[in-house]
């Protein structure tokens, strides 16, 4: 596919998002996706969700500068992670992608709150080694939620998820260019 060099750098993280969405997307005609995390992984997952059938995509974001980027990417709704409106999202999403990780538990607590009963949480964020995550296990238990980690990509239905990522980037259904903060060439280092 005709993928620009600037977009091509996002093929690897997008392939991870595709892997998670391919494994976890609900098999029904209409479903809602929430993505927690406004870094490249979260913004790519939110965009890719549409190609897997999500008819409503919400980004739960920490950085206000990413709100405008999310709107440029045609994400339906952006909610601040520390906003009181999070309570209004309780039990609303069939699939929640957690794309934060680090040494914090707030994003998984939010995921447990906003996932609908019988829904799924995909954990894409890489947590710090040795960090003990606090998690709303009782809520997940009562809602009968499926939780699955996804840290790599492979092949789905005979097609490499990396190839699928290049295809989505090449057709413009997903773009990484608005996520770039700077372009540095090899000549800049010599």
mmCIF file of N, CA and C in Angstrom, residues 116-183:
data_model
loop_
_atom_site.group_PDB
_atom_site.id
_atom_site.type_symbol
_atom_site.label_atom_id
_atom_site.label_comp_id
_atom_site.label_asym_id
_atom_site.label_seq_id
_atom_site.Cartn_x
_atom_site.Cartn_y
_atom_site.Cartn_z
ATOM 1 N N UNK A 116 -19.138 -2.683 30.220
ATOM 2 C CA UNK A 116 -20.492 -3.165 30.475
ATOM 3 C C UNK A 116 -20.455 -4.596 31.006
ATOM 4 N N UNK A 117 -21.501 -5.027 31.683
ATOM 5 C CA UNK A 117 -21.570 -6.428 32.113
ATOM 6 C C UNK A 117 -21.423 -7.358 30.912
ATOM 7 N N UNK A 118 -20.560 -8.366 31.063
ATOM 8 C CA UNK A 118 -20.295 -9.287 29.971
ATOM 9 C C UNK A 118 -19.307 -8.761 28.941
ATOM 10 N N UNK A 119 -18.785 -7.552 29.162
ATOM 11 C CA UNK A 119 -17.855 -6.940 28.220
ATOM 12 C C UNK A 119 -16.428 -7.413 28.408
ATOM 13 N N UNK A 120 -15.509 -6.752 27.714
ATOM 14 C CA UNK A 120 -14.106 -7.146 27.739
ATOM 15 C C UNK A 120 -13.204 -5.943 27.958
ATOM 16 N N UNK A 121 -12.071 -6.202 28.610
ATOM 17 C CA UNK A 121 -11.020 -5.198 28.788
ATOM 18 C C UNK A 121 -9.750 -5.752 28.153
ATOM 19 N N UNK A 122 -9.201 -5.011 27.208
ATOM 20 C CA UNK A 122 -7.927 -5.366 26.592
ATOM 21 C C UNK A 122 -6.836 -4.502 27.194
ATOM 22 N N UNK A 123 -5.820 -5.117 27.739
ATOM 23 C CA UNK A 123 -4.729 -4.379 28.380
ATOM 24 C C UNK A 123 -3.564 -4.311 27.404
ATOM 25 N N UNK A 124 -3.333 -3.125 26.848
ATOM 26 C CA UNK A 124 -2.222 -2.889 25.939
ATOM 27 C C UNK A 124 -1.101 -2.113 26.617
ATOM 28 N N UNK A 125 -1.426 -1.382 27.688
ATOM 29 C CA UNK A 125 -0.424 -0.593 28.393
ATOM 30 C C UNK A 125 0.579 -1.499 29.084
ATOM 31 N N UNK A 126 1.848 -1.135 29.009
ATOM 32 C CA UNK A 126 2.911 -1.909 29.661
ATOM 33 C C UNK A 126 3.118 -1.370 31.073
ATOM 34 N N UNK A 127 2.892 -2.219 32.062
ATOM 35 C CA UNK A 127 3.057 -1.806 33.458
ATOM 36 C C UNK A 127 4.495 -2.014 33.899
ATOM 37 N N UNK A 128 4.946 -1.137 34.773
ATOM 38 C CA UNK A 128 6.321 -1.207 35.271
ATOM 39 C C UNK A 128 6.566 -2.541 35.972
ATOM 40 N N UNK A 129 7.751 -3.149 35.741
ATOM 41 C CA UNK A 129 8.077 -4.404 36.426
ATOM 42 C C UNK A 129 8.022 -4.222 37.945
ATOM 43 N N UNK A 130 7.419 -5.161 38.607
ATOM 44 C CA UNK A 130 7.346 -5.102 40.061
ATOM 45 C C UNK A 130 6.233 -4.223 40.602
ATOM 46 N N UNK A 131 5.532 -3.498 39.744
ATOM 47 C CA UNK A 131 4.446 -2.647 40.230
ATOM 48 C C UNK A 131 3.204 -3.503 40.470
ATOM 49 N N UNK A 132 2.656 -3.425 41.660
ATOM 50 C CA UNK A 132 1.441 -4.157 42.002
ATOM 51 C C UNK A 132 0.232 -3.283 41.697
ATOM 52 N N UNK A 133 -0.497 -3.661 40.678
ATOM 53 C CA UNK A 133 -1.655 -2.897 40.227
ATOM 54 C C UNK A 133 -2.828 -3.134 41.164
ATOM 55 N N UNK A 134 -3.487 -2.050 41.582
ATOM 56 C CA UNK A 134 -4.741 -2.155 42.330
ATOM 57 C C UNK A 134 -5.851 -2.280 41.303
ATOM 58 N N UNK A 135 -6.755 -3.227 41.553
ATOM 59 C CA UNK A 135 -7.756 -3.517 40.541
ATOM 60 C C UNK A 135 -9.087 -3.839 41.188
ATOM 61 N N UNK A 136 -10.164 -3.409 40.583
ATOM 62 C CA UNK A 136 -11.519 -3.631 41.095
ATOM 63 C C UNK A 136 -11.977 -5.054 40.755
ATOM 64 N N UNK A 137 -11.346 -6.038 41.353
ATOM 65 C CA UNK A 137 -11.615 -7.437 41.024
ATOM 66 C C UNK A 137 -13.066 -7.826 41.311
ATOM 67 N N UNK A 138 -13.630 -7.320 42.391
ATOM 68 C CA UNK A 138 -15.010 -7.679 42.733
ATOM 69 C C UNK A 138 -15.980 -7.177 41.659
ATOM 70 N N UNK A 139 -15.763 -5.958 41.185
ATOM 71 C CA UNK A 139 -16.639 -5.416 40.138
ATOM 72 C C UNK A 139 -16.511 -6.234 38.850
ATOM 73 N N UNK A 140 -15.305 -6.593 38.492
ATOM 74 C CA UNK A 140 -15.072 -7.410 37.303
ATOM 75 C C UNK A 140 -15.741 -8.774 37.462
ATOM 76 N N UNK A 141 -15.656 -9.332 38.651
ATOM 77 C CA UNK A 141 -16.280 -10.618 38.952
ATOM 78 C C UNK A 141 -17.796 -10.536 38.750
ATOM 79 N N UNK A 142 -18.437 -9.536 39.353
ATOM 80 C CA UNK A 142 -19.893 -9.428 39.257
ATOM 81 C C UNK A 142 -20.368 -9.132 37.844
ATOM 82 N N UNK A 143 -19.575 -8.381 37.099
ATOM 83 C CA UNK A 143 -19.949 -8.055 35.719
ATOM 84 C C UNK A 143 -19.610 -9.176 34.733
ATOM 85 N N UNK A 144 -18.862 -10.183 35.197
ATOM 86 C CA UNK A 144 -18.411 -11.273 34.334
ATOM 87 C C UNK A 144 -17.646 -10.725 33.127
ATOM 88 N N UNK A 145 -16.629 -9.939 33.435
ATOM 89 C CA UNK A 145 -15.814 -9.271 32.421
ATOM 90 C C UNK A 145 -14.629 -10.142 32.028
ATOM 91 N N UNK A 146 -14.329 -10.154 30.764
ATOM 92 C CA UNK A 146 -13.146 -10.845 30.237
ATOM 93 C C UNK A 146 -11.998 -9.831 30.170
ATOM 94 N N UNK A 147 -10.831 -10.211 30.677
ATOM 95 C CA UNK A 147 -9.640 -9.351 30.637
ATOM 96 C C UNK A 147 -8.549 -10.103 29.897
ATOM 97 N N UNK A 148 -7.932 -9.422 28.943
ATOM 98 C CA UNK A 148 -6.879 -10.076 28.176
ATOM 99 C C UNK A 148 -5.765 -9.080 27.876
ATOM 100 N N UNK A 149 -4.548 -9.521 28.055
ATOM 101 C CA UNK A 149 -3.395 -8.716 27.706
ATOM 102 C C UNK A 149 -3.008 -8.935 26.263
ATOM 103 N N UNK A 150 -2.430 -7.925 25.665
ATOM 104 C CA UNK A 150 -1.979 -8.036 24.283
ATOM 105 C C UNK A 150 -0.723 -7.197 24.135
ATOM 106 N N UNK A 151 0.410 -7.849 23.910
ATOM 107 C CA UNK A 151 1.655 -7.101 23.830
ATOM 108 C C UNK A 151 2.399 -7.308 22.530
ATOM 109 N N UNK A 152 1.787 -7.951 21.573
ATOM 110 C CA UNK A 152 2.486 -8.222 20.333
ATOM 111 C C UNK A 152 1.470 -8.372 19.212
ATOM 112 N N UNK A 153 1.964 -8.739 18.071
ATOM 113 C CA UNK A 153 1.082 -8.945 16.937
ATOM 114 C C UNK A 153 1.476 -10.230 16.235
ATOM 115 N N UNK A 154 0.574 -10.736 15.410
ATOM 116 C CA UNK A 154 0.832 -12.000 14.706
ATOM 117 C C UNK A 154 -0.018 -12.029 13.453
ATOM 118 N N UNK A 155 -0.748 -13.110 13.263
ATOM 119 C CA UNK A 155 -1.582 -13.290 12.088
ATOM 120 C C UNK A 155 -3.013 -13.555 12.541
ATOM 121 N N UNK A 156 -3.957 -12.913 11.887
ATOM 122 C CA UNK A 156 -5.373 -13.107 12.172
ATOM 123 C C UNK A 156 -6.065 -13.449 10.860
ATOM 124 N N UNK A 157 -6.737 -14.580 10.833
ATOM 125 C CA UNK A 157 -7.448 -15.052 9.636
ATOM 126 C C UNK A 157 -6.514 -15.102 8.427
ATOM 127 N N UNK A 158 -5.284 -15.560 8.657
ATOM 128 C CA UNK A 158 -4.339 -15.752 7.570
ATOM 129 C C UNK A 158 -3.627 -14.501 7.091
ATOM 130 N N UNK A 159 -3.922 -13.349 7.687
ATOM 131 C CA UNK A 159 -3.240 -12.127 7.270
ATOM 132 C C UNK A 159 -2.479 -11.553 8.457
ATOM 133 N N UNK A 160 -1.252 -11.187 8.224
ATOM 134 C CA UNK A 160 -0.422 -10.577 9.254
ATOM 135 C C UNK A 160 -1.066 -9.284 9.744
ATOM 136 N N UNK A 161 -1.095 -9.099 11.063
ATOM 137 C CA UNK A 161 -1.653 -7.851 11.589
ATOM 138 C C UNK A 161 -0.763 -6.662 11.208
ATOM 139 N N UNK A 162 0.525 -6.919 10.974
ATOM 140 C CA UNK A 162 1.411 -5.855 10.491
ATOM 141 C C UNK A 162 0.984 -5.433 9.079
ATOM 142 N N UNK A 163 0.652 -6.409 8.231
ATOM 143 C CA UNK A 163 0.148 -6.090 6.888
ATOM 144 C C UNK A 163 -1.182 -5.343 6.966
ATOM 145 N N UNK A 164 -2.048 -5.764 7.906
ATOM 146 C CA UNK A 164 -3.323 -5.069 8.082
ATOM 147 C C UNK A 164 -3.088 -3.626 8.519
ATOM 148 N N UNK A 165 -2.091 -3.410 9.380
ATOM 149 C CA UNK A 165 -1.765 -2.052 9.834
ATOM 150 C C UNK A 165 -1.323 -1.205 8.653
ATOM 151 N N UNK A 166 -0.439 -1.742 7.819
ATOM 152 C CA UNK A 166 0.012 -0.996 6.644
ATOM 153 C C UNK A 166 -1.157 -0.676 5.713
ATOM 154 N N UNK A 167 -2.093 -1.612 5.595
ATOM 155 C CA UNK A 167 -3.266 -1.386 4.756
ATOM 156 C C UNK A 167 -4.132 -0.250 5.302
ATOM 157 N N UNK A 168 -4.401 -0.266 6.610
ATOM 158 C CA UNK A 168 -5.207 0.806 7.204
ATOM 159 C C UNK A 168 -4.516 2.162 7.082
ATOM 160 N N UNK A 169 -3.209 2.175 7.267
ATOM 161 C CA UNK A 169 -2.450 3.427 7.121
ATOM 162 C C UNK A 169 -2.431 3.881 5.664
ATOM 163 N N UNK A 170 -2.319 2.925 4.739
ATOM 164 C CA UNK A 170 -2.269 3.258 3.318
ATOM 165 C C UNK A 170 -3.582 3.784 2.782
ATOM 166 N N UNK A 171 -4.694 3.293 3.305
ATOM 167 C CA UNK A 171 -6.008 3.750 2.839
ATOM 168 C C UNK A 171 -6.464 5.026 3.535
ATOM 169 N N UNK A 172 -5.753 5.404 4.598
ATOM 170 C CA UNK A 172 -6.137 6.611 5.332
ATOM 171 C C UNK A 172 -7.192 6.381 6.391
ATOM 172 N N UNK A 173 -7.630 5.125 6.582
ATOM 173 C CA UNK A 173 -8.610 4.851 7.630
ATOM 174 C C UNK A 173 -8.011 5.101 9.011
ATOM 175 N N UNK A 174 -6.699 4.962 9.114
ATOM 176 C CA UNK A 174 -5.960 5.285 10.333
ATOM 177 C C UNK A 174 -4.764 6.126 9.919
ATOM 178 N N UNK A 175 -4.466 7.152 10.693
ATOM 179 C CA UNK A 175 -3.289 7.969 10.422
ATOM 180 C C UNK A 175 -2.527 8.226 11.711
ATOM 181 N N UNK A 176 -1.230 8.263 11.596
ATOM 182 C CA UNK A 176 -0.391 8.576 12.747
ATOM 183 C C UNK A 176 0.211 9.962 12.678
ATOM 184 N N UNK A 177 0.155 10.575 11.503
ATOM 185 C CA UNK A 177 0.847 11.845 11.322
ATOM 186 C C UNK A 177 0.457 12.928 12.327
ATOM 187 N N UNK A 178 -0.823 13.069 12.705
ATOM 188 C CA UNK A 178 -1.148 14.094 13.707
ATOM 189 C C UNK A 178 -0.541 13.811 15.088
ATOM 190 N N UNK A 179 -0.039 12.590 15.297
ATOM 191 C CA UNK A 179 0.541 12.225 16.585
ATOM 192 C C UNK A 179 2.014 12.616 16.689
ATOM 193 N N UNK A 180 2.611 12.980 15.569
ATOM 194 C CA UNK A 180 4.034 13.333 15.561
ATOM 195 C C UNK A 180 4.261 14.692 16.198
ATOM 196 N N UNK A 181 5.279 14.788 17.017
ATOM 197 C CA UNK A 181 5.640 16.078 17.613
ATOM 198 C C UNK A 181 6.873 16.671 16.942
ATOM 199 N N UNK A 182 7.676 15.828 16.288
ATOM 200 C CA UNK A 182 8.871 16.293 15.589
ATOM 201 C C UNK A 182 9.322 15.214 14.620
ATOM 202 N N UNK A 183 10.029 15.646 13.575
ATOM 203 C CA UNK A 183 10.640 14.722 12.639
ATOM 204 C C UNK A 183 12.135 14.960 12.694
#
